Short mmCIF file of C-alpha atoms in Angstrom, two decimals:
data_model
loop_
_atom_site.label_atom_id
_atom_site.label_comp_id
_atom_site.label_asym_id
_atom_site.label_seq_id
_atom_site.Cartn_x
_atom_site.Cartn_y
_atom_site.Cartn_z
CA MET H 1 0.05 0.00 0.01
CA PRO H 2 1.13 3.59 -0.74
CA GLU H 3 2.35 5.37 2.34
CA LEU H 4 3.03 8.95 3.63
CA VAL H 5 6.39 8.59 5.46
CA PHE H 6 7.80 11.54 7.49
CA PHE H 7 11.64 11.36 8.01
CA SER H 8 12.33 13.63 10.88
CA GLY H 9 15.36 14.80 12.90
CA THR H 10 17.44 17.95 13.83
CA MET H 11 19.62 19.84 11.47
CA ASP H 12 22.74 17.98 10.28
CA CYS H 13 21.30 14.61 10.67
CA GLY H 14 21.24 13.94 6.80
CA LYS H 15 17.73 14.41 5.78
CA SER H 16 18.37 16.11 2.41
CA THR H 17 21.07 13.48 1.85
CA LEU H 18 18.68 10.64 2.32
CA ALA H 19 16.01 12.39 0.23
CA LEU H 20 18.62 12.62 -2.62
CA GLN H 21 19.67 8.99 -2.06
CA ILE H 22 16.00 7.87 -2.31
CA GLU H 23 15.61 9.82 -5.63
CA HIS H 24 18.81 8.16 -6.97
CA ASN H 25 17.88 4.70 -5.88
CA ARG H 26 14.45 4.76 -7.68
CA SER H 27 15.55 6.71 -10.64
CA ALA H 28 18.27 4.16 -11.17
CA ARG H 29 15.39 1.52 -11.46
CA GLY H 30 13.52 3.47 -14.19
CA LEU H 31 11.12 5.24 -11.91
CA GLN H 32 10.18 8.94 -12.05
CA GLY H 33 9.57 11.09 -9.11
CA MET H 34 8.10 14.52 -8.34
CA ILE H 35 10.33 16.54 -5.99
CA PHE H 36 9.04 19.29 -3.98
CA THR H 37 11.10 21.65 -1.77
CA ARG H 38 11.01 25.14 -0.14
CA ASP H 39 13.68 27.51 0.99
CA ASP H 40 16.47 25.31 0.24
CA ARG H 41 19.81 26.51 0.94
CA ALA H 42 21.07 26.32 -2.73
CA GLY H 43 18.21 28.58 -3.95
CA GLU H 44 14.81 28.32 -5.45
CA GLY H 45 13.88 25.13 -7.27
CA LYS H 46 16.71 23.01 -5.63
CA LEU H 47 17.13 20.12 -3.34
CA SER H 48 20.59 20.03 -1.88
CA SER H 49 22.67 18.47 1.04
CA ARG H 50 25.71 19.84 2.90
CA LEU H 51 27.58 17.16 1.21
CA GLY H 52 27.40 19.17 -1.91
CA LEU H 53 24.71 17.04 -3.63
CA VAL H 54 22.07 19.03 -5.65
CA THR H 55 19.14 18.28 -7.86
CA ASP H 56 16.31 20.39 -9.43
CA ALA H 57 12.86 20.41 -7.69
CA VAL H 58 9.68 22.20 -7.71
CA GLU H 59 9.61 25.18 -5.39
CA VAL H 60 6.42 25.26 -3.30
CA GLU H 61 4.94 28.60 -2.94
CA ASP H 62 2.32 29.88 -0.63
CA GLY H 63 -1.07 28.73 -1.77
CA ARG H 64 0.19 26.19 -4.28
CA ASP H 65 -2.06 23.16 -4.16
CA LEU H 66 0.29 20.04 -4.34
CA TYR H 67 -2.53 17.58 -5.07
CA ALA H 68 -3.82 19.61 -8.03
CA TYR H 69 -0.21 20.28 -9.31
CA LEU H 70 0.27 16.42 -9.36
CA VAL H 71 -3.07 15.88 -10.96
CA ASP H 72 -2.40 18.35 -13.71
CA HIS H 73 1.17 16.86 -14.33
CA LEU H 74 -0.41 13.52 -14.70
CA SER H 75 -3.25 14.64 -16.86
CA GLN H 76 -0.79 16.13 -19.35
CA GLY H 77 0.96 12.87 -19.73
CA GLY H 78 3.70 13.23 -17.09
CA ARG H 79 4.68 10.57 -14.74
CA ALA H 80 5.14 10.42 -10.93
CA ASP H 81 5.94 7.10 -9.26
CA TYR H 82 6.68 8.71 -5.82
CA VAL H 83 6.83 12.17 -4.31
CA ILE H 84 9.64 13.53 -2.29
CA ALA H 85 8.96 16.70 -0.22
CA ASP H 86 12.00 18.29 1.50
CA GLU H 87 12.04 21.08 3.90
CA ALA H 88 8.48 19.91 4.68
CA GLN H 89 8.43 21.86 7.97
CA PHE H 90 7.92 24.87 6.00
CA LEU H 91 4.81 23.79 4.13
CA ALA H 92 1.43 24.99 5.24
CA GLU H 93 -0.79 22.46 7.03
CA GLU H 94 -3.25 22.24 4.02
CA GLN H 95 -0.36 21.39 1.93
CA ILE H 96 0.45 18.47 4.15
CA ASP H 97 -3.24 17.43 3.84
CA GLN H 98 -2.74 17.60 -0.09
CA LEU H 99 0.20 15.28 0.20
CA ALA H 100 -1.95 12.80 2.29
CA ARG H 101 -4.49 12.88 -0.50
CA VAL H 102 -1.83 12.10 -2.95
CA VAL H 103 -1.24 8.85 -1.22
CA ASP H 104 -4.80 8.05 -0.72
CA ASP H 105 -6.46 9.21 -3.98
CA LEU H 106 -3.59 8.74 -6.54
CA SER H 107 -1.78 5.68 -4.80
CA ILE H 108 1.52 7.41 -4.94
CA ASP H 109 4.16 7.08 -2.04
CA VAL H 110 5.07 10.34 -0.46
CA TYR H 111 8.33 10.61 1.35
CA ALA H 112 8.62 13.92 3.44
CA PHE H 113 11.57 15.19 5.30
CA GLY H 114 11.76 17.95 7.80
CA ILE H 115 12.95 19.44 11.08
CA THR H 116 10.27 18.70 13.76
CA THR H 117 10.88 21.76 16.02
CA ASP H 118 12.03 25.28 15.48
CA PHE H 119 14.76 27.12 17.41
CA ARG H 120 12.51 27.92 20.25
CA SER H 121 11.59 24.02 20.61
CA LYS H 122 8.06 24.71 19.24
CA LEU H 123 6.56 22.29 16.54
CA PHE H 124 6.70 23.75 12.95
CA PRO H 125 2.89 23.69 11.85
CA GLY H 126 3.88 21.56 8.84
CA SER H 127 5.73 18.90 10.96
CA GLN H 128 3.07 18.83 13.41
CA ARG H 129 0.49 17.95 10.62
CA LEU H 130 2.79 15.28 9.29
CA VAL H 131 3.05 13.59 12.81
CA GLU H 132 -0.70 13.70 12.94
CA LEU H 133 -1.17 12.22 9.24
CA ALA H 134 1.84 10.06 8.41
CA ASP H 135 1.45 6.29 8.06
CA ARG H 136 5.12 6.26 9.54
CA VAL H 137 7.45 8.70 11.29
CA GLU H 138 11.06 7.72 10.94
CA VAL H 139 13.51 9.42 13.21
CA LEU H 140 16.90 9.49 11.44
CA GLN H 141 19.53 7.34 12.90
CA VAL H 142 22.54 9.67 11.86
CA GLU H 143 23.07 11.55 15.17
CA ALA H 144 23.78 15.08 15.06
CA LEU H 145 26.27 16.15 17.90
CA CYS H 146 26.21 19.16 20.22
CA TRP H 147 29.50 20.94 20.49
CA CYS H 148 29.93 19.02 23.86
CA GLY H 149 29.65 15.73 22.25
CA ALA H 150 26.42 14.72 23.40
CA ARG H 151 23.59 13.89 21.09
CA ALA H 152 22.08 16.95 19.73
CA THR H 153 18.17 17.14 20.04
CA HIS H 154 17.44 20.88 19.60
CA ASN H 155 17.94 23.41 16.83
CA ALA H 156 19.23 26.80 17.85
CA ARG H 157 19.23 30.12 16.02
CA THR H 158 22.36 32.12 16.51
CA VAL H 159 23.32 35.89 15.79
CA GLY H 160 27.11 36.26 15.73
CA GLY H 161 27.47 32.80 17.66
CA VAL H 162 24.98 34.04 20.44
CA MET H 163 21.69 31.97 20.79
CA VAL H 164 18.59 33.93 20.35
CA VAL H 165 15.03 32.81 21.34
CA GLU H 166 12.85 35.52 19.72
CA GLY H 167 12.05 36.42 16.14
CA ALA H 168 10.23 34.96 13.22
CA GLN H 169 9.78 31.18 13.03
CA VAL H 170 11.19 31.01 9.45
CA VAL H 171 14.65 32.81 8.79
CA ILE H 172 16.72 31.15 6.34
CA GLY H 173 20.53 30.56 7.23
CA ASP H 174 22.96 27.98 7.57
CA VAL H 175 24.80 26.30 10.34
CA ASN H 176 27.83 27.61 12.08
CA GLN H 177 27.85 30.95 10.38
CA ALA H 178 29.62 33.82 12.08
CA ASN H 179 28.64 37.32 12.43
CA THR H 180 25.09 36.75 10.84
CA ILE H 181 21.98 34.68 11.38
CA GLY H 182 22.88 31.00 11.49
CA TYR H 183 21.85 27.73 13.20
CA GLU H 184 23.43 25.24 15.50
CA VAL H 185 22.34 21.97 16.89
CA LEU H 186 22.49 21.62 20.64
CA CYS H 187 21.73 18.97 23.33
CA ARG H 188 18.70 19.96 25.57
CA ARG H 189 20.98 20.88 28.55
CA HIS H 190 22.81 23.59 26.41
CA HIS H 191 19.97 24.66 24.57
CA ARG H 192 18.18 25.30 27.92
CA ARG H 193 21.20 27.29 29.07
CA ARG H 194 21.56 29.12 25.74
CA MET H 195 25.09 27.97 25.45
CA THR H 196 26.39 27.65 21.99
CA ALA H 197 29.84 26.49 20.84
CA ALA H 198 31.04 30.22 20.50
CA THR H 199 29.77 31.22 23.97
CA ALA H 200 31.31 28.20 25.61
CA ARG H 201 34.63 28.97 23.93
CA ALA H 202 34.36 32.58 25.21
CA ALA H 203 33.67 31.47 28.61
CA ALA H 204 36.57 28.93 28.62
CA LEU H 205 38.99 31.88 27.62
CA SER H 206 37.54 34.26 30.07
CA PRO H 207 40.20 35.74 32.35
CA ASP H 208 37.74 35.81 35.27
CA VAL H 209 38.88 32.56 36.77
CA LEU H 210 38.06 31.33 40.33
CA PRO H 211 40.81 32.73 42.75
CA VAL H 212 43.41 30.34 44.15
CA HIS H 213 44.82 30.79 47.50
CA GLN H 214 48.41 29.56 48.35
CA VAL H 215 49.08 28.09 51.72
#
């Protein structure tokens, strides 16, 4: 039976790389897929991974009906044996409903990839709807690591290396950027303490050390 599968995880856990691998494996067997994405780091209409792999995709805009897009594509003689939706956390809830309808009414597998929570540890609406509707939710097993070496479970937004907890839910950036908006994965403890790699390094280099009394 066709399925709606949600592959989730933090940043840096290989979601886009897996999406590209699924695309490669299926296209190598003569299957043709439809790839949707939104706000990819490589630019509009691209699906890319941090390993340098990239392929063309359909950019999902506000208000685009994904089910209607597939129906129109098929009615014009196009082919879609499967659907990949990367950066699915940025999709609207109704667009997730449309992907579920693709599975149920068109009998096409849909593989959605996305971050579950934002930099405030709040669910993205698209990810929440996927958790509610997906036939399966797969947490990726490639563990991203916090700067301390522990398993990273939270996404943090940084400005000049300093963690921030206010602002718009969606601001496009990349990991470990300096002097600009960036993102970093942290364990829960350091996310709660708002301690990034940069602030931890600054604390370690601080001259304000505890006094030592000689006896």
